[in-house]
Amino acid sequence: MNQNLAFADYAVFIIYFIVVSVYGYTVYRKRKQDEHDAKAYFLAEGNLTWWAIGASLIASNISAEQFIGMSGEGFFLGIAVAAYEWLAAVALIIVAVWFIPVYLKNKIYTMPQFLKTRYNESTALIMAVFWLFLYVFVNLTSILYLGAVAINGLAGGEYLHVIMLGLAIFALFISLGGMKVVAYTDVIQVAVLIIGGLVTSYIALTTVGQYFGVGENAIAGFKVLMKEAPEHFKMIIPKPTAASSQLEIDKYLTFPGLLSYAAGIWIINLNYWGCNQYITQRALGADLQTARTGILFAGMLKLLMPLIVMLPGIAAYVLYTNGHLPQLVGGKDGAYSAVLTFLPTGLKGLSVAALTAAIVASLAGKVNSISTIYTLDVHKKYIQKDAGEKQQVNIGRLAVFVAMLLAVLFTWNDILGIGGVGGFTYIQKYTGFISPGVFAMFFLGMFWKRTTGSAAIVGVILGFLLSVLFNEYAPALFGNDTLLYTAYPNGKGAFEIPFHICMGLSFLFTMIAMILISFAGPKVNPKAFETEPGMFKVKPQTTVLIVITMLIIIALYVKFW
């Protein structure tokens, strides 16, 4: 195994960098000549094709926490973690059919604008400030840190801060050009990350085949994985018993079997794909059919992601447990980087380019959304109400720079402790505390006309408080002798409730509270969104895409149930 990058690897990476930079500058020059208003800068209004929307959605989603974190969960849990990806495709279908028509019909461009239009200005401001803090101090920092650590490990382990700065500057270069530049460069980024990711998975499988004497054959290598780690190819983690080992308990706490499918994983996906600025922003400037097709295209690409980000983790597990991978730096999160060391010269550079593409695309997408929310929902409304189109664009660019600078400063010495808990866990933990309340607020706001602004404010606050209660205090208060029957010893004398179940309980009680408060309010809500006949109907070609996606998901679950 060659740990470091060779000249050919750097050459491949430099070519990737030049292609993305030149193409991004070309798109920027064309955009600058043809479009002059703020909405064109922030939303690329009406100018994104379905394939650009779909590719940009995936590019913004797949980042360091996916490559590194989900590969680590593949090492630890196995294929069960693919539920995040495969059910995301179902969530994207739901968003395309039912969520996007509501946004487009009511001319919604940002998530705080949705809350202001549907509820009140207080709710919109609270959530705008929250999202800005979340995107800067959780999303940007974790992506930047994990990405720099992964690439640094391959580059020799001495360039962490240089790589961190390089990633930040590269992302700034792309994002300062506006949404159109971000979206169209994302097409190249997605092509690179998919090709590089598939190459990494192929090499991982052939390496397994080689070490186990079945030849350098990817299919034979996959059969070895299924034979050597059969427990890693089950979608459902069994519920522990009194005789279960601590490892079995830890796996269940991470992904609690069928109960994950009762609420938690749906809340994660529907909130992420349907109520998230840096995701929905790609589709908000398009017409309905283009937006729907792009979202469904992203759903089909999502089906590939376990093959790219999870399979290398399972291969690393089999190699590690059989002594063919003597070192795994950083625990399970080191699985993907460990697999990359098996790649030959040149292909290793392609895989690093794929990882960089995922990191940079996500960074650019997130800072663009930070810029959009700050400029349109905070600065324009509360600081400089008379800001013109050019001023808004300049403010947006300044917001991009400040957001990235803050992320670099807070990541420089791992101030937030990202490296201590693992990137995937870090993001899920801190976004999951607010997801139940936010999703309840959006869901009821869209589909129940009687939901009131008071119920929305109570919902988002109560959802957070309930998440804290169930995650941090309920185990200590009640132990495992209550209706919280899924709590199991964590080996330290305390009890822990699986994260997905905490989310489900928080969502349930938040929904009940919001419904009761709304019933106590007026029967006719003047701020309810209006619908029209046929608003949620889909065209035949859209139906075909939905059916194909669902059949593939059903087949995958039947295979690995």
PDB file of N, CA and C in Angstrom, residues 176-245:
ATOM      1  N   LEU A 176     -18.901  32.757  -5.186  1.00  0.00           N
ATOM      2  CA  LEU A 176     -19.029  34.203  -5.415  1.00  0.00           C
ATOM      3  C   LEU A 176     -19.687  34.515  -6.761  1.00  0.00           C
ATOM      4  N   GLY A 177     -19.735  33.536  -7.653  1.00  0.00           N
ATOM      5  CA  GLY A 177     -20.371  33.740  -8.945  1.00  0.00           C
ATOM      6  C   GLY A 177     -21.876  33.604  -8.919  1.00  0.00           C
ATOM      7  N   GLY A 178     -22.444  33.156  -7.791  1.00  0.00           N
ATOM      8  CA  GLY A 178     -23.894  33.040  -7.691  1.00  0.00           C
ATOM      9  C   GLY A 178     -24.389  31.623  -7.932  1.00  0.00           C
ATOM     10  N   MET A 179     -25.717  31.441  -7.792  1.00  0.00           N
ATOM     11  CA  MET A 179     -26.319  30.112  -7.862  1.00  0.00           C
ATOM     12  C   MET A 179     -26.097  29.432  -9.212  1.00  0.00           C
ATOM     13  N   LYS A 180     -26.137  30.188 -10.304  1.00  0.00           N
ATOM     14  CA  LYS A 180     -25.970  29.561 -11.614  1.00  0.00           C
ATOM     15  C   LYS A 180     -24.586  28.933 -11.752  1.00  0.00           C
ATOM     16  N   VAL A 181     -23.564  29.628 -11.293  1.00  0.00           N
ATOM     17  CA  VAL A 181     -22.206  29.081 -11.340  1.00  0.00           C
ATOM     18  C   VAL A 181     -22.100  27.852 -10.438  1.00  0.00           C
ATOM     19  N   VAL A 182     -22.674  27.949  -9.234  1.00  0.00           N
ATOM     20  CA  VAL A 182     -22.652  26.814  -8.301  1.00  0.00           C
ATOM     21  C   VAL A 182     -23.328  25.603  -8.922  1.00  0.00           C
ATOM     22  N   ALA A 183     -24.529  25.805  -9.489  1.00  0.00           N
ATOM     23  CA  ALA A 183     -25.304  24.680 -10.010  1.00  0.00           C
ATOM     24  C   ALA A 183     -24.629  24.012 -11.206  1.00  0.00           C
ATOM     25  N   TYR A 184     -24.127  24.812 -12.156  1.00  0.00           N
ATOM     26  CA  TYR A 184     -23.550  24.209 -13.360  1.00  0.00           C
ATOM     27  C   TYR A 184     -22.163  23.612 -13.115  1.00  0.00           C
ATOM     28  N   THR A 185     -21.380  24.181 -12.207  1.00  0.00           N
ATOM     29  CA  THR A 185     -20.122  23.513 -11.852  1.00  0.00           C
ATOM     30  C   THR A 185     -20.402  22.239 -11.060  1.00  0.00           C
ATOM     31  N   ASP A 186     -21.547  22.204 -10.366  1.00  0.00           N
ATOM     32  CA  ASP A 186     -21.933  20.989  -9.649  1.00  0.00           C
ATOM     33  C   ASP A 186     -22.116  19.802 -10.590  1.00  0.00           C
ATOM     34  N   VAL A 187     -22.495  20.063 -11.838  1.00  0.00           N
ATOM     35  CA  VAL A 187     -22.643  18.970 -12.809  1.00  0.00           C
ATOM     36  C   VAL A 187     -21.303  18.254 -12.992  1.00  0.00           C
ATOM     37  N   ILE A 188     -20.228  19.043 -13.137  1.00  0.00           N
ATOM     38  CA  ILE A 188     -18.885  18.454 -13.251  1.00  0.00           C
ATOM     39  C   ILE A 188     -18.508  17.771 -11.933  1.00  0.00           C
ATOM     40  N   GLN A 189     -18.811  18.446 -10.818  1.00  0.00           N
ATOM     41  CA  GLN A 189     -18.460  17.881  -9.513  1.00  0.00           C
ATOM     42  C   GLN A 189     -19.124  16.515  -9.307  1.00  0.00           C
ATOM     43  N   VAL A 190     -20.411  16.415  -9.669  1.00  0.00           N
ATOM     44  CA  VAL A 190     -21.126  15.149  -9.493  1.00  0.00           C
ATOM     45  C   VAL A 190     -20.538  14.068 -10.397  1.00  0.00           C
ATOM     46  N   ALA A 191     -20.212  14.428 -11.653  1.00  0.00           N
ATOM     47  CA  ALA A 191     -19.610  13.446 -12.554  1.00  0.00           C
ATOM     48  C   ALA A 191     -18.294  12.922 -11.982  1.00  0.00           C
ATOM     49  N   VAL A 192     -17.481  13.840 -11.438  1.00  0.00           N
ATOM     50  CA  VAL A 192     -16.196  13.430 -10.865  1.00  0.00           C
ATOM     51  C   VAL A 192     -16.394  12.574  -9.620  1.00  0.00           C
ATOM     52  N   LEU A 193     -17.319  12.986  -8.731  1.00  0.00           N
ATOM     53  CA  LEU A 193     -17.472  12.217  -7.492  1.00  0.00           C
ATOM     54  C   LEU A 193     -18.088  10.841  -7.756  1.00  0.00           C
ATOM     55  N   ILE A 194     -18.993  10.733  -8.746  1.00  0.00           N
ATOM     56  CA  ILE A 194     -19.578   9.428  -9.057  1.00  0.00           C
ATOM     57  C   ILE A 194     -18.543   8.522  -9.709  1.00  0.00           C
ATOM     58  N   ILE A 195     -17.815   9.043 -10.708  1.00  0.00           N
ATOM     59  CA  ILE A 195     -16.791   8.226 -11.379  1.00  0.00           C
ATOM     60  C   ILE A 195     -15.692   7.838 -10.396  1.00  0.00           C
ATOM     61  N   GLY A 196     -15.187   8.833  -9.643  1.00  0.00           N
ATOM     62  CA  GLY A 196     -14.142   8.537  -8.661  1.00  0.00           C
ATOM     63  C   GLY A 196     -14.622   7.593  -7.581  1.00  0.00           C
ATOM     64  N   GLY A 197     -15.864   7.791  -7.116  1.00  0.00           N
ATOM     65  CA  GLY A 197     -16.418   6.915  -6.089  1.00  0.00           C
ATOM     66  C   GLY A 197     -16.601   5.488  -6.575  1.00  0.00           C
ATOM     67  N   LEU A 198     -17.082   5.325  -7.811  1.00  0.00           N
ATOM     68  CA  LEU A 198     -17.253   3.984  -8.373  1.00  0.00           C
ATOM     69  C   LEU A 198     -15.907   3.292  -8.576  1.00  0.00           C
ATOM     70  N   VAL A 199     -14.907   4.063  -8.994  1.00  0.00           N
ATOM     71  CA  VAL A 199     -13.561   3.498  -9.154  1.00  0.00           C
ATOM     72  C   VAL A 199     -13.031   3.010  -7.806  1.00  0.00           C
ATOM     73  N   THR A 200     -13.229   3.820  -6.758  1.00  0.00           N
ATOM     74  CA  THR A 200     -12.776   3.419  -5.414  1.00  0.00           C
ATOM     75  C   THR A 200     -13.468   2.135  -4.969  1.00  0.00           C
ATOM     76  N   SER A 201     -14.789   2.051  -5.178  1.00  0.00           N
ATOM     77  CA  SER A 201     -15.527   0.845  -4.800  1.00  0.00           C
ATOM     78  C   SER A 201     -15.047  -0.360  -5.598  1.00  0.00           C
ATOM     79  N   TYR A 202     -14.788  -0.166  -6.878  1.00  0.00           N
ATOM     80  CA  TYR A 202     -14.317  -1.266  -7.729  1.00  0.00           C
ATOM     81  C   TYR A 202     -12.960  -1.777  -7.245  1.00  0.00           C
ATOM     82  N   ILE A 203     -12.049  -0.850  -6.967  1.00  0.00           N
ATOM     83  CA  ILE A 203     -10.716  -1.248  -6.485  1.00  0.00           C
ATOM     84  C   ILE A 203     -10.836  -1.941  -5.132  1.00  0.00           C
ATOM     85  N   ALA A 204     -11.726  -1.443  -4.270  1.00  0.00           N
ATOM     86  CA  ALA A 204     -11.916  -2.074  -2.955  1.00  0.00           C
ATOM     87  C   ALA A 204     -12.368  -3.519  -3.111  1.00  0.00           C
ATOM     88  N   LEU A 205     -13.309  -3.756  -4.013  1.00  0.00           N
ATOM     89  CA  LEU A 205     -13.820  -5.118  -4.221  1.00  0.00           C
ATOM     90  C   LEU A 205     -12.771  -6.026  -4.851  1.00  0.00           C
ATOM     91  N   THR A 206     -12.030  -5.507  -5.827  1.00  0.00           N
ATOM     92  CA  THR A 206     -10.985  -6.338  -6.439  1.00  0.00           C
ATOM     93  C   THR A 206      -9.854  -6.622  -5.456  1.00  0.00           C
ATOM     94  N   THR A 207      -9.577  -5.679  -4.566  1.00  0.00           N
ATOM     95  CA  THR A 207      -8.561  -5.902  -3.536  1.00  0.00           C
ATOM     96  C   THR A 207      -8.992  -7.016  -2.588  1.00  0.00           C
ATOM     97  N   VAL A 208     -10.268  -6.995  -2.195  1.00  0.00           N
ATOM     98  CA  VAL A 208     -10.798  -8.074  -1.346  1.00  0.00           C
ATOM     99  C   VAL A 208     -10.670  -9.413  -2.065  1.00  0.00           C
ATOM    100  N   GLY A 209     -11.042  -9.420  -3.343  1.00  0.00           N
ATOM    101  CA  GLY A 209     -10.929 -10.666  -4.108  1.00  0.00           C
ATOM    102  C   GLY A 209      -9.506 -11.170  -4.191  1.00  0.00           C
ATOM    103  N   GLN A 210      -8.565 -10.245  -4.350  1.00  0.00           N
ATOM    104  CA  GLN A 210      -7.150 -10.620  -4.439  1.00  0.00           C
ATOM    105  C   GLN A 210      -6.651 -11.218  -3.123  1.00  0.00           C
ATOM    106  N   TYR A 211      -6.962 -10.574  -2.003  1.00  0.00           N
ATOM    107  CA  TYR A 211      -6.490 -11.060  -0.707  1.00  0.00           C
ATOM    108  C   TYR A 211      -7.121 -12.387  -0.311  1.00  0.00           C
ATOM    109  N   PHE A 212      -8.326 -12.654  -0.791  1.00  0.00           N
ATOM    110  CA  PHE A 212      -9.016 -13.891  -0.418  1.00  0.00           C
ATOM    111  C   PHE A 212      -8.923 -14.967  -1.496  1.00  0.00           C
ATOM    112  N   GLY A 213      -8.046 -14.739  -2.474  1.00  0.00           N
ATOM    113  CA  GLY A 213      -7.722 -15.790  -3.433  1.00  0.00           C
ATOM    114  C   GLY A 213      -8.788 -16.104  -4.466  1.00  0.00           C
ATOM    115  N   VAL A 214      -9.668 -15.158  -4.779  1.00  0.00           N
ATOM    116  CA  VAL A 214     -10.696 -15.417  -5.794  1.00  0.00           C
ATOM    117  C   VAL A 214     -10.440 -14.599  -7.058  1.00  0.00           C
ATOM    118  N   GLY A 215      -9.271 -13.968  -7.121  1.00  0.00           N
ATOM    119  CA  GLY A 215      -8.913 -13.188  -8.289  1.00  0.00           C
ATOM    120  C   GLY A 215      -9.349 -11.741  -8.187  1.00  0.00           C
ATOM    121  N   GLU A 216      -8.788 -10.916  -9.061  1.00  0.00           N
ATOM    122  CA  GLU A 216      -9.124  -9.490  -9.060  1.00  0.00           C
ATOM    123  C   GLU A 216     -10.427  -9.273  -9.828  1.00  0.00           C
ATOM    124  N   ASN A 217     -11.493  -9.695  -9.194  1.00  0.00           N
ATOM    125  CA  ASN A 217     -12.822  -9.641  -9.805  1.00  0.00           C
ATOM    126  C   ASN A 217     -13.775  -8.967  -8.823  1.00  0.00           C
ATOM    127  N   ALA A 218     -14.442  -7.881  -9.258  1.00  0.00           N
ATOM    128  CA  ALA A 218     -15.288  -7.110  -8.350  1.00  0.00           C
ATOM    129  C   ALA A 218     -16.480  -7.926  -7.851  1.00  0.00           C
ATOM    130  N   ILE A 219     -17.095  -8.689  -8.742  1.00  0.00           N
ATOM    131  CA  ILE A 219     -18.270  -9.486  -8.335  1.00  0.00           C
ATOM    132  C   ILE A 219     -17.851 -10.567  -7.348  1.00  0.00           C
ATOM    133  N   ALA A 220     -16.720 -11.210  -7.618  1.00  0.00           N
ATOM    134  CA  ALA A 220     -16.210 -12.225  -6.688  1.00  0.00           C
ATOM    135  C   ALA A 220     -15.866 -11.587  -5.346  1.00  0.00           C
ATOM    136  N   GLY A 221     -15.298 -10.376  -5.389  1.00  0.00           N
ATOM    137  CA  GLY A 221     -14.978  -9.665  -4.160  1.00  0.00           C
ATOM    138  C   GLY A 221     -16.228  -9.335  -3.361  1.00  0.00           C
ATOM    139  N   PHE A 222     -17.316  -8.959  -4.048  1.00  0.00           N
ATOM    140  CA  PHE A 222     -18.577  -8.669  -3.359  1.00  0.00           C
ATOM    141  C   PHE A 222     -19.120  -9.928  -2.683  1.00  0.00           C
ATOM    142  N   LYS A 223     -19.001 -11.072  -3.352  1.00  0.00           N
ATOM    143  CA  LYS A 223     -19.456 -12.340  -2.751  1.00  0.00           C
ATOM    144  C   LYS A 223     -18.636 -12.679  -1.509  1.00  0.00           C
ATOM    145  N   VAL A 224     -17.343 -12.329  -1.538  1.00  0.00           N
ATOM    146  CA  VAL A 224     -16.499 -12.541  -0.354  1.00  0.00           C
ATOM    147  C   VAL A 224     -17.010 -11.701   0.814  1.00  0.00           C
ATOM    148  N   LEU A 225     -17.373 -10.454   0.533  1.00  0.00           N
ATOM    149  CA  LEU A 225     -17.911  -9.585   1.591  1.00  0.00           C
ATOM    150  C   LEU A 225     -19.151 -10.208   2.215  1.00  0.00           C
ATOM    151  N   MET A 226     -20.055 -10.710   1.378  1.00  0.00           N
ATOM    152  CA  MET A 226     -21.296 -11.301   1.892  1.00  0.00           C
ATOM    153  C   MET A 226     -21.017 -12.573   2.701  1.00  0.00           C
ATOM    154  N   LYS A 227     -19.976 -13.285   2.308  1.00  0.00           N
ATOM    155  CA  LYS A 227     -19.623 -14.516   3.028  1.00  0.00           C
ATOM    156  C   LYS A 227     -18.910 -14.214   4.343  1.00  0.00           C
ATOM    157  N   GLU A 228     -17.976 -13.269   4.325  1.00  0.00           N
ATOM    158  CA  GLU A 228     -17.162 -12.971   5.497  1.00  0.00           C
ATOM    159  C   GLU A 228     -17.888 -12.089   6.520  1.00  0.00           C
ATOM    160  N   ALA A 229     -18.844 -11.281   6.055  1.00  0.00           N
ATOM    161  CA  ALA A 229     -19.561 -10.374   6.970  1.00  0.00           C
ATOM    162  C   ALA A 229     -21.061 -10.402   6.669  1.00  0.00           C
ATOM    163  N   PRO A 230     -21.716 -11.557   6.837  1.00  0.00           N
ATOM    164  CA  PRO A 230     -23.147 -11.658   6.497  1.00  0.00           C
ATOM    165  C   PRO A 230     -24.016 -10.702   7.308  1.00  0.00           C
ATOM    166  N   GLU A 231     -23.593 -10.405   8.562  1.00  0.00           N
ATOM    167  CA  GLU A 231     -24.375  -9.488   9.403  1.00  0.00           C
ATOM    168  C   GLU A 231     -24.343  -8.064   8.863  1.00  0.00           C
ATOM    169  N   HIS A 232     -23.398  -7.763   8.005  1.00  0.00           N
ATOM    170  CA  HIS A 232     -23.305  -6.423   7.410  1.00  0.00           C
ATOM    171  C   HIS A 232     -24.216  -6.257   6.190  1.00  0.00           C
ATOM    172  N   PHE A 233     -24.935  -7.310   5.827  1.00  0.00           N
ATOM    173  CA  PHE A 233     -25.835  -7.234   4.672  1.00  0.00           C
ATOM    174  C   PHE A 233     -27.280  -7.486   5.075  1.00  0.00           C
ATOM    175  N   LYS A 234     -27.651  -6.965   6.237  1.00  0.00           N
ATOM    176  CA  LYS A 234     -29.026  -7.012   6.729  1.00  0.00           C
ATOM    177  C   LYS A 234     -29.508  -5.592   6.972  1.00  0.00           C
ATOM    178  N   MET A 235     -30.680  -5.264   6.425  1.00  0.00           N
ATOM    179  CA  MET A 235     -31.213  -3.914   6.561  1.00  0.00           C
ATOM    180  C   MET A 235     -31.722  -3.627   7.968  1.00  0.00           C
ATOM    181  N   ILE A 236     -32.087  -4.662   8.712  1.00  0.00           N
ATOM    182  CA  ILE A 236     -32.690  -4.470  10.034  1.00  0.00           C
ATOM    183  C   ILE A 236     -31.720  -4.936  11.118  1.00  0.00           C
ATOM    184  N   ILE A 237     -31.366  -4.039  12.019  1.00  0.00           N
ATOM    185  CA  ILE A 237     -30.517  -4.380  13.167  1.00  0.00           C
ATOM    186  C   ILE A 237     -31.406  -5.009  14.239  1.00  0.00           C
ATOM    187  N   PRO A 238     -31.106  -6.242  14.679  1.00  0.00           N
ATOM    188  CA  PRO A 238     -31.969  -6.897  15.667  1.00  0.00           C
ATOM    189  C   PRO A 238     -31.962  -6.203  17.019  1.00  0.00           C
ATOM    190  N   LYS A 239     -33.095  -6.260  17.701  1.00  0.00           N
ATOM    191  CA  LYS A 239     -33.215  -5.644  19.021  1.00  0.00           C
ATOM    192  C   LYS A 239     -32.402  -6.450  20.039  1.00  0.00           C
ATOM    193  N   PRO A 240     -31.584  -5.795  20.838  1.00  0.00           N
ATOM    194  CA  PRO A 240     -30.750  -6.516  21.817  1.00  0.00           C
ATOM    195  C   PRO A 240     -31.578  -7.190  22.904  1.00  0.00           C
ATOM    196  N   THR A 241     -30.977  -8.182  23.497  1.00  0.00           N
ATOM    197  CA  THR A 241     -31.562  -8.866  24.649  1.00  0.00           C
ATOM    198  C   THR A 241     -30.599  -8.725  25.825  1.00  0.00           C
ATOM    199  N   ALA A 242     -30.960  -9.330  26.951  1.00  0.00           N
ATOM    200  CA  ALA A 242     -30.102  -9.260  28.136  1.00  0.00           C
ATOM    201  C   ALA A 242     -28.740  -9.905  27.879  1.00  0.00           C
ATOM    202  N   ALA A 243     -28.696 -10.838  26.911  1.00  0.00           N
ATOM    203  CA  ALA A 243     -27.447 -11.539  26.623  1.00  0.00           C
ATOM    204  C   ALA A 243     -26.620 -10.857  25.537  1.00  0.00           C
ATOM    205  N   SER A 244     -27.109  -9.735  25.002  1.00  0.00           N
ATOM    206  CA  SER A 244     -26.420  -9.066  23.892  1.00  0.00           C
ATOM    207  C   SER A 244     -25.098  -8.442  24.341  1.00  0.00           C
ATOM    208  N   SER A 245     -24.153  -8.406  23.427  1.00  0.00           N
ATOM    209  CA  SER A 245     -22.879  -7.765  23.693  1.00  0.00           C
ATOM    210  C   SER A 245     -23.029  -6.256  23.603  1.00  0.00           C
TER     211      SER A 245
END
